[in-house]
PDB file of C-alpha atoms in Angstrom:
ATOM      1  CA  UNK I  57     -26.017 147.753  83.939  1.00 50.00           C
ATOM      2  CA  UNK I  58     -24.669 145.017  81.718  1.00 47.00           C
ATOM      3  CA  UNK I  59     -21.224 145.274  83.297  1.00 53.00           C
ATOM      4  CA  UNK I  60     -22.711 145.105  86.789  1.00 52.00           C
ATOM      5  CA  UNK I  61     -24.802 142.044  85.833  1.00 49.00           C
ATOM      6  CA  UNK I  62     -21.717 140.356  84.362  1.00 53.00           C
ATOM      7  CA  UNK I  63     -19.740 141.097  87.526  1.00 50.00           C
ATOM      8  CA  UNK I  64     -22.566 139.738  89.681  1.00 54.00           C
ATOM      9  CA  UNK I  65     -22.730 136.560  87.577  1.00 51.00           C
ATOM     10  CA  UNK I  66     -18.987 136.003  87.808  1.00 59.00           C
ATOM     11  CA  UNK I  67     -19.092 136.560  91.556  1.00 61.00           C
ATOM     12  CA  UNK I  68     -21.892 134.011  91.905  1.00 60.00           C
ATOM     13  CA  UNK I  69     -19.928 131.444  89.897  1.00 58.00           C
ATOM     14  CA  UNK I  70     -16.836 132.071  91.988  1.00 63.00           C
ATOM     15  CA  UNK I  71     -18.894 131.752  95.144  1.00 63.00           C
ATOM     16  CA  UNK I  72     -20.296 128.418  93.946  1.00 61.00           C
ATOM     17  CA  UNK I  73     -16.834 127.162  93.098  1.00 64.00           C
ATOM     18  CA  UNK I  74     -15.547 128.228  96.491  1.00 67.00           C
ATOM     19  CA  UNK I  75     -18.351 126.427  98.350  1.00 73.00           C
ATOM     20  CA  UNK I  76     -17.413 123.253 100.267  1.00 75.00           C
ATOM     21  CA  UNK I  77     -19.792 121.114  98.198  1.00 78.00           C
ATOM     22  CA  UNK I  78     -18.248 122.261  94.925  1.00 78.00           C
ATOM     23  CA  UNK I  79     -14.742 121.760  96.274  1.00 82.00           C
ATOM     24  CA  UNK I  80     -15.639 118.259  97.414  1.00 84.00           C
ATOM     25  CA  UNK I  81     -17.128 117.424  94.015  1.00 83.00           C
ATOM     26  CA  UNK I  82     -14.046 118.741  92.232  1.00 86.00           C
ATOM     27  CA  UNK I  83     -11.743 116.794  94.541  1.00 86.00           C
ATOM     28  CA  UNK I  84     -13.672 113.568  94.030  1.00 87.00           C
ATOM     29  CA  UNK I  85     -13.709 114.122  90.265  1.00 89.00           C
ATOM     30  CA  UNK I  86      -9.959 114.663  90.218  1.00 90.00           C
ATOM     31  CA  UNK I  87      -9.348 111.556  92.357  1.00 89.00           C
ATOM     32  CA  UNK I  88     -11.654 109.472  90.185  1.00 90.00           C
ATOM     33  CA  UNK I  89      -9.858 110.647  87.046  1.00 90.00           C
ATOM     34  CA  UNK I  90      -6.481 109.818  88.600  1.00 91.00           C
ATOM     35  CA  UNK I  91      -7.648 106.329  89.621  1.00 89.00           C
ATOM     36  CA  UNK I  92      -9.036 105.640  86.155  1.00 90.00           C
ATOM     37  CA  UNK I  93      -5.675 106.690  84.711  1.00 90.00           C
ATOM     38  CA  UNK I  94      -3.877 104.351  87.126  1.00 90.00           C
ATOM     39  CA  UNK I  95      -6.180 101.505  86.136  1.00 88.00           C
ATOM     40  CA  UNK I  96      -5.549 102.151  82.448  1.00 88.00           C
ATOM     41  CA  UNK I  97      -1.783 102.293  83.080  1.00 89.00           C
ATOM     42  CA  UNK I  98      -1.940  98.852  84.723  1.00 88.00           C
ATOM     43  CA  UNK I  99      -2.559  97.207  81.357  1.00 87.00           C
ATOM     44  CA  UNK I 100       0.845  95.633  80.804  1.00 87.00           C
ATOM     45  CA  UNK I 101       2.027  91.995  80.863  1.00 88.00           C
ATOM     46  CA  UNK I 102       2.875  90.914  84.424  1.00 89.00           C
ATOM     47  CA  UNK I 103       6.402  90.016  85.487  1.00 86.00           C
ATOM     48  CA  UNK I 104       5.408  86.482  86.526  1.00 87.00           C
ATOM     49  CA  UNK I 105       4.524  83.716  84.074  1.00 89.00           C
ATOM     50  CA  UNK I 106       2.240  80.712  84.044  1.00 89.00           C
ATOM     51  CA  UNK I 107       3.308  77.291  85.338  1.00 88.00           C
ATOM     52  CA  UNK I 108       4.198  76.331  81.770  1.00 88.00           C
ATOM     53  CA  UNK I 109       6.582  79.287  81.509  1.00 88.00           C
ATOM     54  CA  UNK I 110       4.593  81.173  78.895  1.00 88.00           C
ATOM     55  CA  UNK I 111       3.947  84.912  79.405  1.00 90.00           C
ATOM     56  CA  UNK I 112       0.510  86.143  80.428  1.00 91.00           C
ATOM     57  CA  UNK I 113      -1.645  88.847  78.858  1.00 91.00           C
ATOM     58  CA  UNK I 114      -1.909  92.467  80.001  1.00 91.00           C
ATOM     59  CA  UNK I 115      -5.485  91.743  81.114  1.00 92.00           C
ATOM     60  CA  UNK I 116      -4.051  89.666  83.985  1.00 91.00           C
ATOM     61  CA  UNK I 117      -2.536  92.827  85.430  1.00 91.00           C
ATOM     62  CA  UNK I 118      -5.633  94.878  84.565  1.00 92.00           C
ATOM     63  CA  UNK I 119      -8.161  92.603  86.304  1.00 93.00           C
ATOM     64  CA  UNK I 120      -5.795  92.020  89.204  1.00 91.00           C
ATOM     65  CA  UNK I 121      -5.585  95.789  89.740  1.00 91.00           C
ATOM     66  CA  UNK I 122      -9.335  96.206  89.246  1.00 92.00           C
ATOM     67  CA  UNK I 123     -10.368  93.479  91.727  1.00 92.00           C
ATOM     68  CA  UNK I 124      -7.743  94.385  94.326  1.00 91.00           C
ATOM     69  CA  UNK I 125      -9.572  97.671  95.070  1.00 91.00           C
ATOM     70  CA  UNK I 126      -6.308  99.607  95.062  1.00 90.00           C
ATOM     71  CA  UNK I 127      -8.313 102.195  93.122  1.00 91.00           C
ATOM     72  CA  UNK I 128     -11.636 102.007  94.982  1.00 91.00           C
ATOM     73  CA  UNK I 129     -13.496 104.580  92.882  1.00 92.00           C
ATOM     74  CA  UNK I 130     -12.562 102.895  89.619  1.00 92.00           C
ATOM     75  CA  UNK I 131     -13.497  99.440  91.006  1.00 93.00           C
ATOM     76  CA  UNK I 132     -16.817 100.771  92.325  1.00 93.00           C
ATOM     77  CA  UNK I 133     -17.619 102.402  88.982  1.00 94.00           C
ATOM     78  CA  UNK I 134     -16.837  99.130  87.143  1.00 94.00           C
ATOM     79  CA  UNK I 135     -19.051  97.115  89.510  1.00 95.00           C
ATOM     80  CA  UNK I 136     -21.931  99.596  89.252  1.00 95.00           C
ATOM     81  CA  UNK I 137     -21.624  99.650  85.456  1.00 95.00           C
ATOM     82  CA  UNK I 138     -21.776  95.862  85.136  1.00 95.00           C
ATOM     83  CA  UNK I 139     -24.742  95.534  87.506  1.00 95.00           C
ATOM     84  CA  UNK I 140     -26.571  98.383  85.722  1.00 95.00           C
ATOM     85  CA  UNK I 141     -26.081  96.676  82.372  1.00 94.00           C
ATOM     86  CA  UNK I 142     -27.448  93.413  83.769  1.00 94.00           C
ATOM     87  CA  UNK I 143     -30.584  95.113  85.107  1.00 94.00           C
ATOM     88  CA  UNK I 144     -30.939  97.127  81.890  1.00 92.00           C
ATOM     89  CA  UNK I 145     -30.969  94.035  79.695  1.00 89.00           C
ATOM     90  CA  UNK I 146     -33.293  92.325  82.172  1.00 91.00           C
ATOM     91  CA  UNK I 147     -36.001  94.967  82.597  1.00 91.00           C
ATOM     92  CA  UNK I 148     -35.675  97.025  79.426  1.00 89.00           C
ATOM     93  CA  UNK I 149     -36.384  95.758  75.938  1.00 90.00           C
ATOM     94  CA  UNK I 150     -33.148  97.172  74.554  1.00 89.00           C
ATOM     95  CA  UNK I 151     -33.356  95.461  71.160  1.00 89.00           C
ATOM     96  CA  UNK I 152     -36.888  96.707  70.532  1.00 92.00           C
ATOM     97  CA  UNK I 153     -35.926 100.211  71.594  1.00 92.00           C
ATOM     98  CA  UNK I 154     -32.951 100.122  69.246  1.00 93.00           C
ATOM     99  CA  UNK I 155     -35.237  99.285  66.312  1.00 95.00           C
ATOM    100  CA  UNK I 156     -37.632 102.050  67.360  1.00 94.00           C
ATOM    101  CA  UNK I 157     -34.842 104.618  67.614  1.00 95.00           C
ATOM    102  CA  UNK I 158     -33.537 103.548  64.193  1.00 96.00           C
ATOM    103  CA  UNK I 159     -36.808 104.058  62.321  1.00 95.00           C
ATOM    104  CA  UNK I 160     -37.501 107.324  64.128  1.00 95.00           C
ATOM    105  CA  UNK I 161     -34.084 108.801  63.237  1.00 94.00           C
ATOM    106  CA  UNK I 162     -34.368 107.642  59.638  1.00 94.00           C
ATOM    107  CA  UNK I 163     -37.921 109.009  59.406  1.00 94.00           C
ATOM    108  CA  UNK I 164     -36.855 112.442  60.705  1.00 93.00           C
ATOM    109  CA  UNK I 165     -33.901 112.524  58.299  1.00 91.00           C
ATOM    110  CA  UNK I 166     -36.045 111.598  55.300  1.00 93.00           C
ATOM    111  CA  UNK I 167     -38.769 114.109  56.241  1.00 92.00           C
ATOM    112  CA  UNK I 168     -36.217 116.912  56.678  1.00 90.00           C
ATOM    113  CA  UNK I 169     -34.602 116.109  53.332  1.00 90.00           C
ATOM    114  CA  UNK I 170     -37.918 115.987  51.459  1.00 91.00           C
ATOM    115  CA  UNK I 171     -39.247 119.156  53.142  1.00 89.00           C
ATOM    116  CA  UNK I 172     -36.062 121.074  52.422  1.00 87.00           C
ATOM    117  CA  UNK I 173     -36.068 120.134  48.756  1.00 87.00           C
ATOM    118  CA  UNK I 174     -39.762 121.027  48.441  1.00 88.00           C
ATOM    119  CA  UNK I 175     -39.491 124.407  50.182  1.00 85.00           C
ATOM    120  CA  UNK I 176     -35.919 125.585  49.628  1.00 82.00           C
ATOM    121  CA  UNK I 177     -34.879 123.333  46.755  1.00 83.00           C
ATOM    122  CA  UNK I 178     -32.101 122.075  49.030  1.00 83.00           C
ATOM    123  CA  UNK I 179     -32.522 119.298  51.597  1.00 83.00           C
ATOM    124  CA  UNK I 180     -31.665 119.804  55.237  1.00 84.00           C
ATOM    125  CA  UNK I 181     -29.893 116.422  55.449  1.00 85.00           C
ATOM    126  CA  UNK I 182     -27.761 117.434  52.463  1.00 85.00           C
ATOM    127  CA  UNK I 183     -26.605 120.562  54.286  1.00 86.00           C
ATOM    128  CA  UNK I 184     -25.724 118.524  57.390  1.00 85.00           C
ATOM    129  CA  UNK I 185     -23.922 115.847  55.406  1.00 86.00           C
ATOM    130  CA  UNK I 186     -20.138 115.854  56.081  1.00 87.00           C
ATOM    131  CA  UNK I 187     -17.712 116.490  53.254  1.00 87.00           C
ATOM    132  CA  UNK I 188     -16.050 113.150  53.918  1.00 89.00           C
ATOM    133  CA  UNK I 189     -17.616 110.151  55.590  1.00 90.00           C
ATOM    134  CA  UNK I 190     -15.946 108.898  58.708  1.00 90.00           C
ATOM    135  CA  UNK I 191     -13.810 105.755  58.394  1.00 92.00           C
ATOM    136  CA  UNK I 192     -12.052 103.688  61.034  1.00 91.00           C
ATOM    137  CA  UNK I 193      -8.271 104.100  60.794  1.00 93.00           C
ATOM    138  CA  UNK I 194      -6.276 100.944  60.198  1.00 93.00           C
ATOM    139  CA  UNK I 195      -4.200 101.507  63.340  1.00 93.00           C
ATOM    140  CA  UNK I 196      -7.324 101.814  65.489  1.00 92.00           C
ATOM    141  CA  UNK I 197      -8.835  98.657  64.005  1.00 93.00           C
ATOM    142  CA  UNK I 198      -5.626  96.662  64.482  1.00 94.00           C
ATOM    143  CA  UNK I 199      -5.333  97.903  68.080  1.00 92.00           C
ATOM    144  CA  UNK I 200      -8.951  96.919  68.760  1.00 93.00           C
ATOM    145  CA  UNK I 201      -8.508  93.468  67.221  1.00 94.00           C
ATOM    146  CA  UNK I 202      -5.317  92.953  69.217  1.00 92.00           C
ATOM    147  CA  UNK I 203      -7.088  93.997  72.401  1.00 92.00           C
ATOM    148  CA  UNK I 204      -9.956  91.580  71.767  1.00 94.00           C
ATOM    149  CA  UNK I 205      -7.407  88.853  71.028  1.00 94.00           C
ATOM    150  CA  UNK I 206      -5.690  89.509  74.366  1.00 93.00           C
ATOM    151  CA  UNK I 207      -9.031  89.450  76.206  1.00 93.00           C
ATOM    152  CA  UNK I 208     -10.012  86.102  74.678  1.00 95.00           C
ATOM    153  CA  UNK I 209      -6.597  84.639  75.518  1.00 94.00           C
ATOM    154  CA  UNK I 210      -6.999  85.861  79.095  1.00 94.00           C
ATOM    155  CA  UNK I 211     -10.145  83.756  79.575  1.00 94.00           C
ATOM    156  CA  UNK I 212      -8.635  80.773  77.727  1.00 95.00           C
ATOM    157  CA  UNK I 213      -5.451  80.787  79.831  1.00 94.00           C
ATOM    158  CA  UNK I 214      -7.298  81.311  83.112  1.00 94.00           C
ATOM    159  CA  UNK I 215      -9.673  78.445  82.322  1.00 94.00           C
ATOM    160  CA  UNK I 216      -6.743  76.105  81.765  1.00 95.00           C
ATOM    161  CA  UNK I 217      -4.932  77.322  84.898  1.00 93.00           C
ATOM    162  CA  UNK I 218      -8.050  76.609  86.958  1.00 94.00           C
ATOM    163  CA  UNK I 219      -8.639  73.252  85.243  1.00 94.00           C
ATOM    164  CA  UNK I 220      -5.100  71.973  85.848  1.00 93.00           C
ATOM    165  CA  UNK I 221      -5.010  73.300  89.446  1.00 91.00           C
ATOM    166  CA  UNK I 222      -2.102  75.714  89.047  1.00 92.00           C
ATOM    167  CA  UNK I 223      -3.529  77.485  92.084  1.00 89.00           C
ATOM    168  CA  UNK I 224      -5.311  74.978  94.312  1.00 88.00           C
ATOM    169  CA  UNK I 225      -7.302  77.639  96.188  1.00 85.00           C
ATOM    170  CA  UNK I 226      -8.578  79.212  92.948  1.00 90.00           C
ATOM    171  CA  UNK I 227      -9.562  75.803  91.569  1.00 94.00           C
ATOM    172  CA  UNK I 228     -11.329  74.938  94.836  1.00 92.00           C
ATOM    173  CA  UNK I 229     -13.203  78.269  94.755  1.00 92.00           C
ATOM    174  CA  UNK I 230     -14.276  77.647  91.151  1.00 93.00           C
ATOM    175  CA  UNK I 231     -15.446  74.127  92.025  1.00 95.00           C
ATOM    176  CA  UNK I 232     -17.439  75.456  95.007  1.00 94.00           C
ATOM    177  CA  UNK I 233     -18.998  78.198  92.859  1.00 93.00           C
ATOM    178  CA  UNK I 234     -19.997  75.661  90.187  1.00 94.00           C
ATOM    179  CA  UNK I 235     -21.477  73.351  92.852  1.00 95.00           C
ATOM    180  CA  UNK I 236     -23.558  76.142  94.402  1.00 94.00           C
ATOM    181  CA  UNK I 237     -24.653  77.439  90.979  1.00 94.00           C
ATOM    182  CA  UNK I 238     -25.831  73.939  90.042  1.00 94.00           C
ATOM    183  CA  UNK I 239     -28.485  74.153  92.759  1.00 94.00           C
ATOM    184  CA  UNK I 240     -29.157  77.903  92.548  1.00 94.00           C
ATOM    185  CA  UNK I 241     -29.978  77.747  88.840  1.00 93.00           C
ATOM    186  CA  UNK I 242     -33.131  75.797  89.706  1.00 92.00           C
ATOM    187  CA  UNK I 243     -34.577  78.688  91.729  1.00 94.00           C
ATOM    188  CA  UNK I 244     -32.647  81.780  90.542  1.00 93.00           C
ATOM    189  CA  UNK I 245     -32.850  83.180  86.987  1.00 93.00           C
ATOM    190  CA  UNK I 246     -29.745  83.657  84.894  1.00 93.00           C
ATOM    191  CA  UNK I 247     -29.627  87.419  85.395  1.00 93.00           C
ATOM    192  CA  UNK I 248     -29.796  86.849  89.156  1.00 93.00           C
ATOM    193  CA  UNK I 249     -26.875  84.436  88.919  1.00 94.00           C
ATOM    194  CA  UNK I 250     -24.971  87.059  86.926  1.00 94.00           C
ATOM    195  CA  UNK I 251     -25.551  89.674  89.643  1.00 95.00           C
ATOM    196  CA  UNK I 252     -24.547  87.242  92.401  1.00 95.00           C
ATOM    197  CA  UNK I 253     -21.433  86.163  90.503  1.00 94.00           C
ATOM    198  CA  UNK I 254     -20.373  89.758  89.834  1.00 95.00           C
ATOM    199  CA  UNK I 255     -20.880  90.672  93.491  1.00 95.00           C
ATOM    200  CA  UNK I 256     -18.849  87.703  94.693  1.00 93.00           C
ATOM    201  CA  UNK I 257     -16.017  88.357  92.228  1.00 93.00           C
ATOM    202  CA  UNK I 258     -15.735  92.039  93.171  1.00 94.00           C
ATOM    203  CA  UNK I 259     -16.291  91.893  96.935  1.00 93.00           C
ATOM    204  CA  UNK I 260     -14.419  88.703  97.875  1.00 91.00           C
ATOM    205  CA  UNK I 261     -10.990  90.363  97.324  1.00 90.00           C
ATOM    206  CA  UNK I 262     -12.224  93.431  99.232  1.00 90.00           C
ATOM    207  CA  UNK I 263     -13.264  91.299 102.221  1.00 90.00           C
ATOM    208  CA  UNK I 264      -9.940  89.475 102.093  1.00 88.00           C
ATOM    209  CA  UNK I 265      -7.837  92.639 101.985  1.00 87.00           C
ATOM    210  CA  UNK I 266      -9.875  94.155 104.824  1.00 86.00           C
ATOM    211  CA  UNK I 267      -9.404  91.096 107.068  1.00 88.00           C
ATOM    212  CA  UNK I 268      -6.172  89.695 105.666  1.00 85.00           C
ATOM    213  CA  UNK I 269      -4.516  88.989 109.040  1.00 88.00           C
ATOM    214  CA  UNK I 270      -7.460  87.081 110.454  1.00 89.00           C
ATOM    215  CA  UNK I 271      -8.091  85.130 107.267  1.00 87.00           C
ATOM    216  CA  UNK I 272      -4.397  84.234 106.817  1.00 85.00           C
ATOM    217  CA  UNK I 273      -4.227  83.037 110.434  1.00 88.00           C
ATOM    218  CA  UNK I 274      -7.288  80.836 110.024  1.00 87.00           C
ATOM    219  CA  UNK I 275      -6.024  79.472 106.713  1.00 82.00           C
ATOM    220  CA  UNK I 276      -2.645  78.692 108.260  1.00 86.00           C
ATOM    221  CA  UNK I 277      -4.303  76.935 111.198  1.00 87.00           C
ATOM    222  CA  UNK I 278      -6.521  74.924 108.852  1.00 85.00           C
ATOM    223  CA  UNK I 279      -3.500  74.036 106.722  1.00 83.00           C
ATOM    224  CA  UNK I 280      -1.606  72.791 109.764  1.00 86.00           C
ATOM    225  CA  UNK I 281      -4.563  70.635 110.823  1.00 89.00           C
ATOM    226  CA  UNK I 282      -4.897  69.196 107.326  1.00 86.00           C
ATOM    227  CA  UNK I 283      -1.171  68.489 107.127  1.00 87.00           C
ATOM    228  CA  UNK I 284      -1.203  66.777 110.532  1.00 87.00           C
ATOM    229  CA  UNK I 285      -4.180  64.618 109.585  1.00 87.00           C
ATOM    230  CA  UNK I 286      -2.581  63.803 106.264  1.00 86.00           C
ATOM    231  CA  UNK I 287       0.678  62.786 107.915  1.00 86.00           C
ATOM    232  CA  UNK I 288      -1.221  60.602 110.392  1.00 85.00           C
ATOM    233  CA  UNK I 289      -3.204  58.936 107.636  1.00 87.00           C
ATOM    234  CA  UNK I 290      -0.023  58.424 105.641  1.00 86.00           C
ATOM    235  CA  UNK I 291       1.733  56.739 108.597  1.00 85.00           C
ATOM    236  CA  UNK I 292      -1.288  54.520 109.331  1.00 87.00           C
ATOM    237  CA  UNK I 293      -1.558  53.552 105.670  1.00 87.00           C
ATOM    238  CA  UNK I 294       2.168  52.782 105.549  1.00 85.00           C
ATOM    239  CA  UNK I 295       1.946  50.562 108.647  1.00 84.00           C
ATOM    240  CA  UNK I 296      -1.107  48.724 107.287  1.00 86.00           C
ATOM    241  CA  UNK I 297       0.626  48.273 103.961  1.00 86.00           C
ATOM    242  CA  UNK I 298       3.731  46.810 105.612  1.00 84.00           C
ATOM    243  CA  UNK I 299       1.603  44.525 107.773  1.00 84.00           C
ATOM    244  CA  UNK I 300      -0.420  43.366 104.777  1.00 86.00           C
ATOM    245  CA  UNK I 301       2.796  42.735 102.847  1.00 86.00           C
ATOM    246  CA  UNK I 302       4.246  40.622 105.664  1.00 83.00           C
ATOM    247  CA  UNK I 303       1.033  38.615 106.041  1.00 85.00           C
ATOM    248  CA  UNK I 304       0.912  38.075 102.288  1.00 86.00           C
ATOM    249  CA  UNK I 305       4.527  36.898 102.223  1.00 83.00           C
ATOM    250  CA  UNK I 306       3.851  34.520 105.135  1.00 82.00           C
ATOM    251  CA  UNK I 307       0.796  33.013 103.470  1.00 82.00           C
ATOM    252  CA  UNK I 308       2.624  32.721 100.164  1.00 84.00           C
ATOM    253  CA  UNK I 309       5.520  30.943 101.889  1.00 82.00           C
ATOM    254  CA  UNK I 310       3.139  28.514 103.630  1.00 79.00           C
ATOM    255  CA  UNK I 311       1.236  27.756 100.434  1.00 82.00           C
ATOM    256  CA  UNK I 312       4.482  27.299  98.507  1.00 85.00           C
ATOM    257  CA  UNK I 313       5.820  24.840 101.085  1.00 82.00           C
ATOM    258  CA  UNK I 314       2.529  22.888 101.041  1.00 80.00           C
ATOM    259  CA  UNK I 315       2.520  22.775  97.261  1.00 83.00           C
ATOM    260  CA  UNK I 316       6.111  21.488  97.176  1.00 80.00           C
ATOM    261  CA  UNK I 317       5.289  18.843  99.777  1.00 80.00           C
ATOM    262  CA  UNK I 318       2.287  17.691  97.756  1.00 80.00           C
ATOM    263  CA  UNK I 319       4.386  17.468  94.596  1.00 82.00           C
ATOM    264  CA  UNK I 320       7.109  15.444  96.355  1.00 75.00           C
ATOM    265  CA  UNK I 321       4.524  13.074  97.887  1.00 73.00           C
ATOM    266  CA  UNK I 322       2.928  12.473  94.502  1.00 70.00           C
ATOM    267  CA  UNK I 323       6.319  11.645  93.015  1.00 68.00           C
ATOM    268  CA  UNK I 324       7.084   9.093  95.784  1.00 66.00           C
ATOM    269  CA  UNK I 325       3.694   7.432  95.362  1.00 64.00           C
ATOM    270  CA  UNK I 326       4.224   6.751  91.643  1.00 56.00           C
ATOM    271  CA  UNK I 327       4.797   2.982  90.663  1.00 57.00           C
ATOM    272  CA  UNK I 328       8.314   1.807  90.069  1.00 50.00           C
ATOM    273  CA  UNK I 329       7.641   1.227  86.383  1.00 51.00           C
ATOM    274  CA  UNK I 330       6.578   4.863  85.892  1.00 51.00           C
ATOM    275  CA  UNK I 331       9.444   6.320  87.819  1.00 50.00           C
ATOM    276  CA  UNK I 332      12.248   7.540  85.685  1.00 56.00           C
ATOM    277  CA  UNK I 333      15.565   5.727  86.114  1.00 59.00           C
ATOM    278  CA  UNK I 334      18.889   7.294  85.382  1.00 63.00           C
ATOM    279  CA  UNK I 335      20.330   6.318  81.999  1.00 62.00           C
ATOM    280  CA  UNK I 336      23.373   4.021  82.276  1.00 66.00           C
ATOM    281  CA  UNK I 337      25.947   2.780  79.777  1.00 67.00           C
ATOM    282  CA  UNK I 338      24.688  -0.777  80.055  1.00 66.00           C
ATOM    283  CA  UNK I 339      21.347   0.272  78.575  1.00 64.00           C
ATOM    284  CA  UNK I 340      22.953   0.793  75.175  1.00 66.00           C
ATOM    285  CA  UNK I 341      24.040  -2.202  72.919  1.00 70.00           C
ATOM    286  CA  UNK I 342      27.745  -2.954  72.571  1.00 68.00           C
ATOM    287  CA  UNK I 343      29.307  -1.679  69.376  1.00 70.00           C
ATOM    288  CA  UNK I 344      30.553  -4.344  66.870  1.00 67.00           C
ATOM    289  CA  UNK I 345      34.235  -5.216  67.193  1.00 68.00           C
ATOM    290  CA  UNK I 346      34.734  -7.182  63.914  1.00 65.00           C
ATOM    291  CA  UNK I 347      35.455  -5.483  60.676  1.00 65.00           C
ATOM    292  CA  UNK I 348      32.619  -5.198  58.206  1.00 62.00           C
ATOM    293  CA  UNK I 349      32.991  -7.666  55.274  1.00 60.00           C
ATOM    294  CA  UNK I 350      32.334  -6.429  51.788  1.00 59.00           C
ATOM    295  CA  UNK I 351      30.668  -8.890  49.363  1.00 57.00           C
ATOM    296  CA  UNK I 352      31.073  -8.459  45.546  1.00 59.00           C
ATOM    297  CA  UNK I 353      27.995  -7.433  43.672  1.00 58.00           C
ATOM    298  CA  UNK I 354      26.391  -9.951  41.232  1.00 55.00           C
ATOM    299  CA  UNK I 355      26.950  -9.264  37.510  1.00 57.00           C
ATOM    300  CA  UNK I 356      24.125  -7.952  35.478  1.00 53.00           C
ATOM    301  CA  UNK I 357      24.188 -10.878  32.970  1.00 51.00           C
ATOM    302  CA  UNK I 358      23.152 -13.350  35.631  1.00 50.00           C
ATOM    303  CA  UNK I 359      19.823 -11.700  36.061  1.00 49.00           C
ATOM    304  CA  UNK I 360      17.210 -13.653  34.112  1.00 50.00           C
ATOM    305  CA  UNK I 361      14.147 -12.147  32.591  1.00 50.00           C
ATOM    306  CA  UNK I 362      12.013 -14.633  34.525  1.00 49.00           C
ATOM    307  CA  UNK I 363      13.135 -12.894  37.649  1.00 47.00           C
ATOM    308  CA  UNK I 364      11.437  -9.747  36.581  1.00 47.00           C
ATOM    309  CA  UNK I 365       8.648  -8.444  38.644  1.00 50.00           C
ATOM    310  CA  UNK I 366       5.363 -10.226  38.178  1.00 49.00           C
ATOM    311  CA  UNK I 367       2.663  -8.573  36.136  1.00 50.00           C
ATOM    312  CA  UNK I 368       0.041  -6.739  38.111  1.00 49.00           C
ATOM    313  CA  UNK I 369      -2.752  -7.520  35.610  1.00 50.00           C
ATOM    314  CA  UNK I 370      -5.387  -9.891  36.981  1.00 52.00           C
ATOM    315  CA  UNK I 371      -5.521 -13.317  35.384  1.00 53.00           C
ATOM    316  CA  UNK I 372      -8.870 -14.665  34.188  1.00 53.00           C
ATOM    317  CA  UNK I 373     -10.369 -17.169  36.534  1.00 52.00           C
ATOM    318  CA  UNK I 374     -11.268 -20.589  35.040  1.00 51.00           C
ATOM    319  CA  UNK I 375     -14.973 -21.159  34.715  1.00 49.00           C
ATOM    320  CA  UNK I 376     -16.514 -24.379  36.019  1.00 48.00           C
ATOM    321  CA  UNK I 377     -19.386 -24.323  33.529  1.00 47.00           C
ATOM    322  CA  UNK I 378     -18.834 -25.440  29.962  1.00 47.00           C
ATOM    323  CA  UNK I 379     -19.929 -22.992  27.397  1.00 49.00           C
ATOM    324  CA  UNK I 380     -22.905 -24.361  25.447  1.00 48.00           C
ATOM    325  CA  UNK I 381     -23.356 -23.474  21.797  1.00 48.00           C
ATOM    326  CA  UNK I 382     -26.106 -21.162  20.925  1.00 48.00           C
ATOM    327  CA  UNK I 383     -29.063 -22.958  19.249  1.00 45.00           C
ATOM    328  CA  UNK I 384     -30.621 -21.006  16.533  1.00 44.00           C
ATOM    329  CA  UNK I 385     -34.249 -21.894  15.881  1.00 40.00           C
TER     330      UNK I 385
END
């Protein structure tokens, strides 16, 4: 009986595996696993570099492969995961539940340990305790830190590439998104903006790849129109600039001629006495023609002391009044 039951059970399992639904599920699982492996294998630095010549991170290749929908199941799973996390943190009090789960687990562990020691003289938590506590290997920690470092550099580099317009279309898309978000943030909560942003980031490349011919044609047509208008504006601006330059030169020439005429007229109207005459030779005195006579110097003995310089001390002035003797009483 047992053998027959085992045979029946195996036959039922084989029948379930052979059913079309089970085969479809297994096929989809295998394809999903293969696409996830392809996505993980895409994590390598790309062959192209930035405009500055520096190499890019392996996350550039990873996100490019993820958003290109070359692996649709992996891209769909990533989108669904991100949106689910946003709604989870929005509608579920995750932090409060984490605290609740912590005290419940610790309470069960403590109760099991105390009850085991009281009944069996050996706690249940002690029996479940591993012989060696788990530690993070150094290689795993270094790989994780390096991966986080690459992820941060990805966002830093992409921000600078968008800021300095390495790709004009990407910078224009970022500017348009920021402009729309500036007005949406007044009526849409932050979690709603996160969902909208995630949807746009994931589905814009999908729409482009699905309608690439039409979109490229329209973009080319728009580019031709913009180039034609730009060339026309450039030619008009060049003509106006040349015309303005000629007019400016003409006015400057006229004003210069008038200023010179005014200066010449003012010079002619000056009086004869103020006008400068050319310097002639007759204006200078004639040089002496006779030889200079040398006279002998007087001897020092002939100089009399009376000829000395007069004294600078003031002389007393004579008084008109006669000095009367003092009368003593």
